Coordinates of C-alpha atoms in Angstrom, one line a residue:
Chain S
X1 CA -13.2 -15.6 13.4
X2 CA -9.4 -15.5 13.5
X3 CA -7.4 -13.2 11.3
X4 CA -10.6 -11.5 10.1
X5 CA -13.1 -9.2 11.7
X6 CA -15.9 -11.1 10.1
X7 CA -17.7 -8.3 8.3
X8 CA -18.5 -7.7 4.7
X9 CA -19.7 -4.2 3.8
X10 CA -22.1 -4.0 0.9
X11 CA -22.8 -0.5 -0.5
X12 CA -25.5 0.2 -3.1
X13 CA -24.3 3.4 -4.8
X14 CA -27.7 3.8 -6.5
X15 CA -29.3 5.1 -3.3
X16 CA -26.4 5.2 -0.8
X17 CA -27.8 2.4 1.3
X18 CA -25.5 -0.1 2.9
X19 CA -25.5 -3.1 5.0
X20 CA -23.0 -5.3 6.8
X21 CA -23.1 -9.0 6.2
X22 CA -21.3 -11.7 8.2
X23 CA -18.3 -13.1 6.4
X24 CA -19.1 -16.8 5.8
X25 CA -16.6 -18.8 7.9
X26 CA -17.2 -21.9 5.8
X27 CA -16.2 -19.9 2.7
X28 CA -13.1 -18.6 4.4
X29 CA -12.1 -22.1 5.4
X30 CA -12.4 -23.2 1.8
X31 CA -11.2 -20.0 0.0
X32 CA -8.7 -18.5 2.5
X33 CA -9.4 -14.9 1.4
X34 CA -8.4 -12.0 -0.9
X35 CA -9.1 -12.6 -4.5
X36 CA -10.7 -16.0 -4.0
X37 CA -13.4 -14.5 -1.8
X38 CA -13.6 -11.4 -3.9
X39 CA -14.7 -13.6 -6.8
X40 CA -17.5 -15.2 -4.7
X41 CA -18.7 -11.8 -3.6
X42 CA -18.5 -10.5 -7.2
X43 CA -20.7 -13.3 -8.4
X44 CA -23.2 -12.8 -5.6
X45 CA -23.6 -9.1 -6.6
X46 CA -22.9 -9.4 -10.3
X47 CA -26.0 -7.5 -11.3
X48 CA -24.6 -4.4 -9.8
X49 CA -21.3 -4.5 -11.7
X50 CA -19.5 -4.4 -8.4
X51 CA -16.1 -3.3 -7.4
X52 CA -15.0 -5.7 -4.6
X53 CA -12.1 -4.7 -2.3
X54 CA -10.9 -7.5 -0.1
X55 CA -8.1 -8.3 2.2
X56 CA -6.0 -11.5 2.4
X57 CA -5.8 -13.9 5.4
X58 CA -2.5 -12.5 6.5
X59 CA -3.1 -8.8 5.6
X60 CA -2.4 -6.6 8.6
X61 CA -0.5 -9.2 10.6
X62 CA 3.2 -9.7 11.2
X63 CA 3.8 -12.0 8.2
X64 CA 6.5 -10.4 6.0
X65 CA 5.1 -8.5 3.0
X66 CA 1.5 -8.6 4.3
X67 CA 0.3 -5.2 3.0
X68 CA -2.2 -6.2 0.4
X69 CA -5.7 -5.2 -0.3
X70 CA -7.1 -6.7 -3.6
X71 CA -9.5 -4.9 -5.9
X72 CA -11.6 -7.2 -8.1
X73 CA -13.8 -5.9 -10.9
X74 CA -14.6 -6.3 -14.6
X75 CA -12.1 -4.2 -16.6
X76 CA -13.7 -1.7 -18.9
X77 CA -10.5 -2.1 -21.0
X78 CA -10.5 -5.8 -21.6
X79 CA -13.9 -7.0 -20.4
X80 CA -12.2 -9.5 -18.1
X81 CA -12.5 -9.9 -14.4
X82 CA -9.2 -8.6 -12.9
X83 CA -7.6 -8.7 -9.5
X84 CA -5.4 -5.7 -8.7
X85 CA -3.1 -5.7 -5.7
X86 CA -3.2 -2.5 -3.5
X87 CA -0.1 -2.4 -1.3
X88 CA 1.2 0.5 0.9
X89 CA -1.2 0.8 4.0
X90 CA -4.5 0.2 2.4
X91 CA -4.9 -3.4 3.5
X92 CA -3.8 -2.6 7.0
X93 CA -6.4 0.1 7.4
X94 CA -9.1 -1.9 5.6
X95 CA -8.9 -4.9 7.8
X96 CA -8.5 -2.8 11.0
X97 CA -11.5 -0.7 10.0
X98 CA -13.7 -3.7 10.6
X99 CA -14.5 -4.4 6.9
X100 CA -12.6 -7.4 5.6
X101 CA -14.4 -7.1 2.3
X102 CA -16.2 -4.2 0.6
X103 CA -18.7 -4.5 -2.2
X104 CA -19.5 -1.4 -4.2
X105 CA -22.4 -2.0 -6.5
X106 CA -24.6 0.1 -8.7
X107 CA -24.1 3.6 -10.0
X108 CA -24.8 6.9 -8.2
X109 CA -26.5 9.8 -10.0
X110 CA -24.3 12.3 -8.2
X111 CA -20.6 12.3 -7.1
X112 CA -20.0 10.4 -3.9
X113 CA -17.2 9.3 -1.6
X114 CA -17.1 6.7 1.1
X115 CA -15.7 7.2 4.6
X116 CA -15.2 3.8 6.3
X117 CA -13.9 3.6 9.9
X118 CA -14.6 1.8 13.2
X119 CA -17.1 -0.6 11.5
X120 CA -19.0 2.5 10.4
X121 CA -19.8 3.3 6.7
X122 CA -20.7 6.8 5.6
X123 CA -21.7 7.5 2.1
X124 CA -21.1 11.2 1.5
X125 CA -21.6 13.7 -1.3
X126 CA -18.4 14.5 -3.3
X127 CA -19.7 17.4 -5.4
X128 CA -17.0 19.7 -3.9
X129 CA -14.1 17.5 -4.9
X130 CA -15.5 16.2 -8.3
X131 CA -13.4 17.8 -11.0
X132 CA -10.4 18.2 -8.8
X133 CA -7.1 16.4 -9.4
X134 CA -6.1 13.5 -7.1
X135 CA -3.8 15.5 -4.9
X136 CA -6.2 18.3 -4.3
X137 CA -9.1 15.9 -3.8
X138 CA -7.2 13.8 -1.2
X139 CA -6.0 16.9 0.6
X140 CA -9.6 18.2 0.9
X141 CA -11.0 14.8 1.8
X142 CA -8.4 14.4 4.5
X143 CA -9.8 17.6 6.0
X144 CA -13.4 16.4 5.7
X145 CA -12.8 13.1 7.4
X146 CA -10.4 14.7 10.0
X147 CA -7.8 12.0 10.0
X148 CA -4.3 12.5 8.6
X149 CA -3.8 8.7 8.5
X150 CA -6.8 7.9 6.4
X151 CA -6.0 5.9 3.3
X152 CA -7.6 6.7 -0.1
X153 CA -8.4 5.2 -3.4
X154 CA -9.3 8.1 -5.6
X155 CA -9.8 9.1 -9.2
X156 CA -8.8 12.2 -11.0
X157 CA -10.1 14.0 -14.1
X158 CA -9.3 11.0 -16.3
X159 CA -11.6 8.7 -14.4
X160 CA -14.3 11.3 -14.2
X161 CA -14.1 11.7 -18.0
X162 CA -14.5 8.0 -18.6
X163 CA -11.0 7.6 -20.0
X164 CA -9.8 4.0 -20.7
X165 CA -6.4 5.3 -19.6
X166 CA -7.7 6.1 -16.1
X167 CA -6.6 4.4 -13.0
X168 CA -7.5 4.8 -9.3
X169 CA -4.7 6.3 -7.4
X170 CA -3.6 5.2 -3.9
X171 CA -3.4 8.3 -1.7
X172 CA -1.1 10.6 -3.8
X173 CA 0.6 7.9 -5.7
X174 CA 0.2 5.7 -8.8
X175 CA -1.4 2.3 -8.2
X176 CA -1.1 -1.0 -10.0
X177 CA -4.4 -0.4 -11.8
X178 CA -3.6 -1.2 -15.5
X179 CA -7.2 -2.1 -16.3
X180 CA -9.0 1.2 -16.2
X181 CA -10.8 0.4 -13.0
X182 CA -10.5 4.2 -12.5
X183 CA -13.0 4.6 -15.3
X184 CA -15.3 2.2 -13.5
X185 CA -15.1 4.5 -10.4
X186 CA -16.0 7.4 -12.6
X187 CA -18.9 5.5 -14.2
X188 CA -20.2 4.9 -10.7
X189 CA -19.6 8.6 -9.8
X190 CA -17.4 7.3 -7.0
X191 CA -14.7 9.9 -6.5
X192 CA -12.9 8.2 -3.6
X193 CA -13.0 5.5 -0.9
X194 CA -11.4 6.7 2.4
X195 CA -10.6 4.2 5.1
X196 CA -9.0 4.2 8.5
X197 CA -8.5 1.2 10.8
X198 CA -8.1 1.2 14.5
X199 CA -9.6 -2.2 15.4
X200 CA -8.2 -5.5 16.5
X201 CA -7.8 -8.9 14.9
X202 CA -7.6 -12.1 16.8
X203 CA -5.3 -15.0 16.1
X204 CA -5.6 -18.7 16.9
X205 CA -2.2 -19.2 18.4
X206 CA -0.7 -15.8 19.2
X207 CA 2.7 -17.0 20.4
X208 CA 3.1 -19.7 17.7
X209 CA 2.0 -17.3 14.9
X210 CA 4.3 -14.5 16.1
X211 CA 7.3 -16.8 16.4
X212 CA 6.7 -18.2 12.9
X213 CA 6.5 -14.6 11.5
X214 CA 9.7 -13.7 13.3
X215 CA 11.5 -16.7 11.8
X216 CA 10.5 -15.6 8.4
X217 CA 11.7 -12.1 9.0
X218 CA 15.0 -13.4 10.2
X219 CA 15.4 -15.3 6.9
X220 CA 14.7 -12.1 5.1
X221 CA 17.5 -10.3 7.0
X222 CA 19.9 -12.7 5.4
X223 CA 18.9 -11.8 1.9
X224 CA 21.1 -9.6 -0.4
X225 CA 17.8 -8.0 -1.5
X226 CA 17.6 -6.2 1.8
X227 CA 20.5 -3.9 0.8
X228 CA 18.6 -2.8 -2.3
X229 CA 16.2 0.1 -2.4
X230 CA 13.7 1.7 -4.7
X231 CA 12.4 1.5 -8.2
X232 CA 15.8 2.6 -9.6
X233 CA 17.4 -0.6 -8.2
X234 CA 14.6 -2.8 -9.6
X235 CA 15.4 -1.1 -13.0
X236 CA 19.1 -1.6 -12.5
X237 CA 18.7 -5.3 -11.7
X238 CA 16.6 -5.5 -14.9
X239 CA 19.6 -4.2 -16.8
X240 CA 18.2 -0.7 -17.1
X241 CA 21.0 1.1 -15.2
X242 CA 20.1 4.4 -17.0
X243 CA 17.2 5.0 -14.7
X244 CA 19.4 5.1 -11.6
X245 CA 21.8 7.5 -13.2
X246 CA 19.0 9.7 -14.4
X247 CA 17.3 10.2 -11.1
X248 CA 20.1 9.9 -8.6
X249 CA 20.4 13.7 -8.2
X250 CA 16.7 13.8 -7.0
X251 CA 16.5 10.9 -4.6
X252 CA 15.4 11.8 -1.2
X253 CA 14.5 8.7 0.7
X254 CA 13.1 5.1 0.2
X255 CA 10.2 3.6 1.8
X256 CA 8.3 0.3 1.9
X257 CA 4.8 -0.8 2.4
X258 CA 3.3 -2.1 5.7
X259 CA 5.0 -5.2 6.9
X260 CA 7.6 -5.4 4.2
X261 CA 11.4 -5.3 4.6
X262 CA 12.0 -4.2 1.0
X263 CA 11.8 -0.5 0.6
X264 CA 10.9 -0.6 -3.1
X265 CA 9.5 2.9 -3.5
X266 CA 11.6 6.0 -4.2
X267 CA 10.7 9.5 -3.1
X268 CA 12.3 12.2 -5.3
X269 CA 12.4 15.9 -4.6
X270 CA 12.5 18.6 -7.3
X271 CA 10.9 21.6 -5.5
X272 CA 13.6 21.6 -2.8
X273 CA 17.0 20.0 -2.4
X274 CA 16.6 16.2 -2.0
X275 CA 19.1 16.4 0.8
X276 CA 16.7 18.4 2.9
X277 CA 15.5 16.0 5.6
X278 CA 13.5 18.4 7.7
X279 CA 9.9 19.1 7.3
X280 CA 9.9 22.5 5.6
X281 CA 7.3 25.0 4.4
X282 CA 7.5 23.3 1.0
X283 CA 4.4 21.1 1.3
X284 CA 4.8 19.4 -2.1
X285 CA 8.6 19.0 -2.5
X286 CA 8.4 16.0 -4.9
X287 CA 6.7 12.7 -5.6
X288 CA 6.9 9.0 -4.9
X289 CA 8.0 6.7 -7.7
X290 CA 6.0 3.5 -7.6
X291 CA 6.2 2.2 -11.2
X292 CA 9.6 1.0 -12.5
X293 CA 8.3 0.0 -15.9
X294 CA 6.7 3.4 -16.7
X295 CA 9.7 5.3 -15.3
X296 CA 12.1 3.3 -17.5
X297 CA 10.0 4.0 -20.6
X298 CA 10.0 7.7 -19.9
X299 CA 13.7 8.0 -19.0
X300 CA 14.7 6.0 -22.1
X301 CA 12.8 8.4 -24.3
X302 CA 15.4 11.0 -23.8
X303 CA 13.1 13.5 -21.9
X304 CA 15.0 15.4 -19.3
X305 CA 14.9 13.5 -15.9
X306 CA 13.4 16.5 -14.0
X307 CA 10.7 16.8 -16.6
X308 CA 10.0 13.0 -16.3
X309 CA 9.6 13.3 -12.5
X310 CA 7.3 16.3 -12.7
X311 CA 5.3 14.4 -15.3
X312 CA 4.9 11.5 -13.0
X313 CA 3.3 13.8 -10.5
X314 CA 1.2 15.3 -13.2
X315 CA 0.0 11.9 -14.3
X316 CA -1.0 10.9 -10.8
X317 CA -2.9 14.2 -10.3
X318 CA -4.8 13.5 -13.5
X319 CA -5.4 9.8 -12.5
X320 CA -3.8 8.2 -15.5
X321 CA -2.1 4.8 -15.7
X322 CA 1.6 5.6 -15.7
X323 CA 2.2 3.3 -18.7
X324 CA -0.4 5.2 -20.7
X325 CA 1.2 8.5 -19.5
X326 CA 4.6 7.3 -20.8
X327 CA 3.1 6.2 -24.1
X328 CA 1.4 9.6 -24.7
X329 CA 4.6 11.4 -23.7
X330 CA 6.8 9.3 -26.0
X331 CA 4.5 9.3 -29.0
X332 CA 4.0 13.1 -28.8
X333 CA 7.7 13.7 -29.5
X334 CA 7.4 16.7 -27.1
X335 CA 10.2 17.5 -24.6
X336 CA 9.1 20.4 -22.4
X337 CA 6.9 20.2 -19.3
X338 CA 4.3 22.6 -20.7
X339 CA 4.1 20.8 -24.0
X340 CA 3.9 17.4 -22.4
X341 CA 1.2 18.4 -19.9
X342 CA -0.9 19.9 -22.7
X343 CA -0.6 16.9 -24.9
X344 CA -1.5 14.6 -22.0
X345 CA -4.7 16.6 -21.1
X346 CA -5.6 16.6 -24.8
X347 CA -5.1 12.9 -25.4
X348 CA -6.0 11.3 -22.1
X349 CA -9.6 11.0 -23.0
X350 CA -9.1 10.0 -26.6
X351 CA -9.6 6.5 -27.9
X352 CA -7.6 3.7 -26.3
X353 CA -4.7 2.4 -28.3
X354 CA -2.5 1.2 -25.6
X355 CA -1.2 -2.3 -25.9
X356 CA -1.4 -4.6 -22.9
X357 CA 1.8 -4.2 -20.9
X358 CA 3.6 -7.5 -20.1
X359 CA 3.7 -8.6 -16.6
X360 CA 1.4 -6.3 -14.6
X361 CA 1.2 -7.1 -10.9
X362 CA -2.5 -8.1 -11.1
X363 CA -4.2 -11.1 -12.5
X364 CA -6.6 -11.2 -15.4
X365 CA -9.1 -14.0 -14.9
X366 CA -9.3 -16.5 -17.7
X367 CA -6.2 -15.1 -19.3
X368 CA -4.0 -15.8 -16.3
X369 CA -0.6 -14.5 -15.5
X370 CA 1.1 -14.5 -18.9
X371 CA 4.4 -12.7 -18.5
X372 CA 7.1 -12.1 -16.0
X373 CA 7.3 -8.6 -14.6
X374 CA 10.2 -6.3 -15.3
X375 CA 11.9 -9.2 -17.1
X376 CA 14.6 -10.2 -16.5
X377 CA 14.6 -8.7 -13.0
X378 CA 13.3 -11.9 -11.4
X379 CA 16.4 -13.7 -12.5
X380 CA 18.6 -10.9 -11.4
X381 CA 17.1 -11.2 -7.9
X382 CA 18.3 -14.8 -7.9
X383 CA 14.8 -16.0 -8.4
X384 CA 13.3 -18.5 -10.7
X385 CA 12.6 -17.2 -14.2
X386 CA 10.0 -19.9 -14.7
X387 CA 6.7 -18.1 -15.4
X388 CA 4.9 -20.7 -13.3
X389 CA 6.9 -19.4 -10.2
X390 CA 5.8 -15.9 -10.8
X391 CA 2.2 -17.0 -11.3
X392 CA 2.3 -18.9 -8.1
X393 CA 3.5 -15.8 -6.3
X394 CA 0.7 -13.7 -7.8
X395 CA -2.1 -16.2 -6.9
X396 CA -0.8 -17.1 -3.5
X397 CA -0.2 -13.4 -2.7
X398 CA -3.6 -12.4 -3.9
X399 CA -5.4 -14.8 -1.6
X400 CA -3.1 -14.4 1.4
X401 CA -2.4 -10.6 1.2
X402 CA 1.3 -11.0 0.7
X403 CA 2.9 -8.8 -2.0
X404 CA 4.0 -11.0 -5.0
X405 CA 7.0 -8.9 -5.5
X406 CA 8.1 -9.6 -2.0
X407 CA 7.4 -13.3 -2.4
X408 CA 9.4 -13.5 -5.6
X409 CA 12.3 -11.4 -4.3
X410 CA 12.8 -13.1 -0.9
X411 CA 11.7 -16.7 -1.5
X412 CA 10.8 -17.3 2.2
X413 CA 7.1 -18.0 1.7
X414 CA 5.6 -20.8 -0.3
X415 CA 2.5 -23.0 0.0
X416 CA 4.0 -25.1 2.8
X417 CA 4.7 -22.0 4.9
X418 CA 1.2 -20.6 4.1
X419 CA -0.3 -24.0 5.3
X420 CA 1.6 -23.7 8.6
X421 CA 0.6 -20.0 9.0
X422 CA -3.1 -20.8 8.3
X423 CA -3.0 -23.4 11.0
X424 CA -1.3 -21.1 13.5
X425 CA -3.2 -18.0 12.6
X426 CA -6.7 -19.2 11.8
X427 CA -6.9 -22.7 13.0
X428 CA -7.6 -23.9 9.5
X429 CA -5.9 -27.0 8.2
X430 CA -5.3 -26.9 4.5
X431 CA -2.5 -28.8 2.8
X432 CA 0.0 -27.2 0.4
X433 CA -1.7 -28.7 -2.7
X434 CA -5.2 -27.6 -1.5
X435 CA -3.8 -24.0 -1.2
X436 CA -2.3 -24.2 -4.7
X437 CA -5.7 -25.5 -6.0
X438 CA -7.5 -22.5 -4.5
X439 CA -4.9 -20.2 -6.2
X440 CA -5.2 -22.0 -9.5
X441 CA -9.0 -21.4 -9.5
X442 CA -8.4 -17.7 -9.9
Chain T
X1 CA 21.4 -2.1 31.4
X2 CA 19.7 -2.7 28.1
X3 CA 18.0 0.1 26.2
X4 CA 16.5 0.7 22.8
X5 CA 18.5 2.8 20.3
X6 CA 16.5 4.6 17.6
X7 CA 17.8 5.8 14.3
X8 CA 15.0 7.4 12.3
X9 CA 17.2 7.7 9.2
X10 CA 17.1 3.9 8.8
X11 CA 13.3 3.7 9.1
X12 CA 11.4 2.6 5.9
X13 CA 7.9 3.1 7.4
X14 CA 7.1 -0.6 7.4
X15 CA 5.5 -0.2 10.9
X16 CA 6.4 -3.7 12.0
X17 CA 7.7 -2.3 15.2
X18 CA 4.4 -0.7 15.9
X19 CA 2.4 -3.8 15.3
X20 CA 4.9 -6.0 17.1
X21 CA 4.6 -3.8 20.2
X22 CA 0.8 -3.8 20.0
X23 CA 0.7 -7.5 19.5
X24 CA 2.8 -8.1 22.6
X25 CA 0.4 -6.0 24.6
X26 CA -2.9 -7.3 23.2
X27 CA -2.0 -10.8 21.9
X28 CA -3.8 -9.8 18.8
X29 CA -3.2 -7.5 15.8
X30 CA -3.8 -3.9 16.8
X31 CA -1.5 -0.9 17.1
X32 CA -3.5 1.2 19.5
X33 CA -1.6 0.1 22.6
X34 CA 1.8 0.3 21.1
X35 CA 4.5 2.3 22.9
X36 CA 6.3 2.9 19.6
X37 CA 4.5 4.7 16.8
X38 CA 5.7 5.5 13.2
X39 CA 5.0 9.1 12.5
X40 CA 3.6 9.2 9.0
X41 CA 1.2 12.2 9.1
X42 CA 3.2 14.1 6.4
X43 CA 2.9 11.6 3.6
X44 CA 3.0 14.1 0.7
X45 CA 6.4 15.4 1.7
X46 CA 7.8 12.0 2.7
X47 CA 8.6 13.0 6.3
X48 CA 8.4 10.0 8.6
X49 CA 10.2 8.6 11.6
X50 CA 9.9 6.7 14.9
X51 CA 8.3 7.9 18.1
X52 CA 9.0 5.9 21.2
X53 CA 7.4 6.6 24.6
X54 CA 9.7 5.7 27.5
X55 CA 9.0 6.2 31.2
X56 CA 10.5 9.7 31.4
X57 CA 11.3 10.5 27.8
X58 CA 9.7 10.7 24.4
X59 CA 12.3 9.6 21.8
X60 CA 11.8 11.1 18.3
X61 CA 13.7 9.3 15.6
X62 CA 13.4 12.0 13.0
X63 CA 14.9 11.8 9.5
X64 CA 17.1 14.8 10.3
X65 CA 18.4 13.2 13.5
X66 CA 17.5 12.0 17.0
X67 CA 15.7 14.1 19.6
X68 CA 14.9 13.1 23.1
X69 CA 12.4 15.2 25.0
X70 CA 11.5 15.0 28.7
X71 CA 7.9 14.1 29.0
X72 CA 6.1 17.1 30.4
X73 CA 8.2 19.7 28.6
X74 CA 6.3 22.2 26.6
X75 CA 6.2 21.5 22.9
X76 CA 6.6 24.0 20.1
X77 CA 3.0 24.7 18.9
X78 CA 4.3 25.0 15.3
X79 CA 6.1 21.7 15.4
X80 CA 3.5 19.5 13.7
X81 CA 5.4 16.3 14.3
X82 CA 5.7 17.1 18.0
X83 CA 2.1 17.9 18.2
X84 CA 1.2 14.6 16.5
X85 CA 3.2 12.9 19.2
X86 CA 0.7 13.9 21.9
X87 CA -1.5 10.8 21.6
X88 CA 1.6 8.7 22.1
X89 CA 2.0 10.2 25.5
X90 CA -1.2 8.6 26.5
X91 CA 0.2 5.1 25.8
X92 CA 1.9 2.9 28.3
X93 CA 5.7 3.4 28.5
X94 CA 8.0 0.9 26.8
X95 CA 9.1 -1.8 29.2
X96 CA 11.4 -3.5 26.7
X97 CA 9.0 -6.4 26.6
X98 CA 10.8 -7.8 29.7
X99 CA 13.9 -8.0 27.6
X100 CA 12.4 -9.4 24.4
X101 CA 12.2 -6.0 22.6
X102 CA 9.8 -7.3 19.9
X103 CA 10.0 -4.0 18.0
X104 CA 13.7 -4.3 17.6
X105 CA 13.5 -8.0 16.7
X106 CA 11.0 -7.3 13.9
X107 CA 12.6 -4.1 12.6
X108 CA 14.2 -5.1 9.3
X109 CA 16.7 -2.2 9.0
X110 CA 18.1 -1.5 12.4
X111 CA 16.1 1.6 12.9
X112 CA 15.4 0.2 16.4
X113 CA 17.9 -1.9 18.1
X114 CA 18.3 -3.3 21.6
X115 CA 21.7 -2.4 23.0

């Protein structure tokens, strides 16, 4: 099967058993991938309240912005089925691990973690890392799996405690989980999923597909967005220039996700000078800023910038949704690091009173994509402020594995381009309207 | 004569160079055969850069600057990034893709250019 390895891993957490099913080629031809196939797998295993982690058709290829994995599960927060994009390197390693789709069903009676690699699935006990914060757990699990490049989805104390403010973290950083799927991990006693991919993915027309990808990258190089970097510039383009001013003295370096020309994440240092470019003995010099909305909320509250940045690290360690973290911080009226950390620990497992944040990157099934993200940054990027355009980026991205932020910012990929890439990459002929219809079914 | 110029300070860790090189060698998506590797073993402290295996040299595009080492020279045992480069030495050397230099063509930032 082109662009996929053809394997679906199904893990029953109740007894640790697992099996590999063949990915139904007919379903791929009809649904393309990502969230659209996740839903089919969710329905098939619904009795086990599954968490489904999928990849898109173009994940781990040379298509611009093709970093995404997609997590699909029923939100403990809203009761709705949600699709959450997982960018960075997760999708790359998942697909190259040999498991295009992963179904995690049932609940374990003791803490577990999964180690997935080379078409091998290992269900391991996680008693030694249960109770540890995300950073400590990932450090320890990296040692256990013996691979520095393994990728992790992990929960912290918030998820273990069943907090509706919990999220799963990606490696050491905050994820786009705004729906408390971290709590679902905790309910399943699933501390972490570790994955590493070193496989190979075939393509229908190697030369044609590569050339089309290069053509798209060349178009990106002409975009003014390419000169922009980091969460602070997303905030600035949203009319929130205060964020850039607040953190500029801490910025170390920007970085992007796999396959994306837009380095939208900002690494800040506060435990050593941000101008230090060498690898030093300071093993935890700072943190990666991944959430412009939460950062803007915290900075606008008047809390000292260094305290804000340290709290971002603290929040990820605890495994809390950054928006919830920001709301706890702001509502507490506290200003110092010690006070804020205390209040977060105290309140993170209390009742949920957080309102739904407009414009998260994921999709809530039945409710749809109901707001623009970071409004009005879409218009500031020269894009279309029509909500339908953003929805289209979200649904097309979630089935193809292309980041919706990239799609909206660069405007080089639409349903016509996807149609051409599917033909070149998979040998599947789907028209533009058919592709939109698949997306609109989400 | 054409050669690749590496500037690790421009790298954003997108790894397109690595995949483009692997794709050229395998005509499929895999990075195991690539002559260029993005060093990203030190994620927590955000230390990353470009490693390029040439016929006689290992080019290290570090964030603090460029370093070129003769292949076969002893490496500092305490230099973790140099130690991590050892698997790269097992790869085939860069042949500039017979002039196409796919890594440079896909690189969005100019961290690798063909000059």
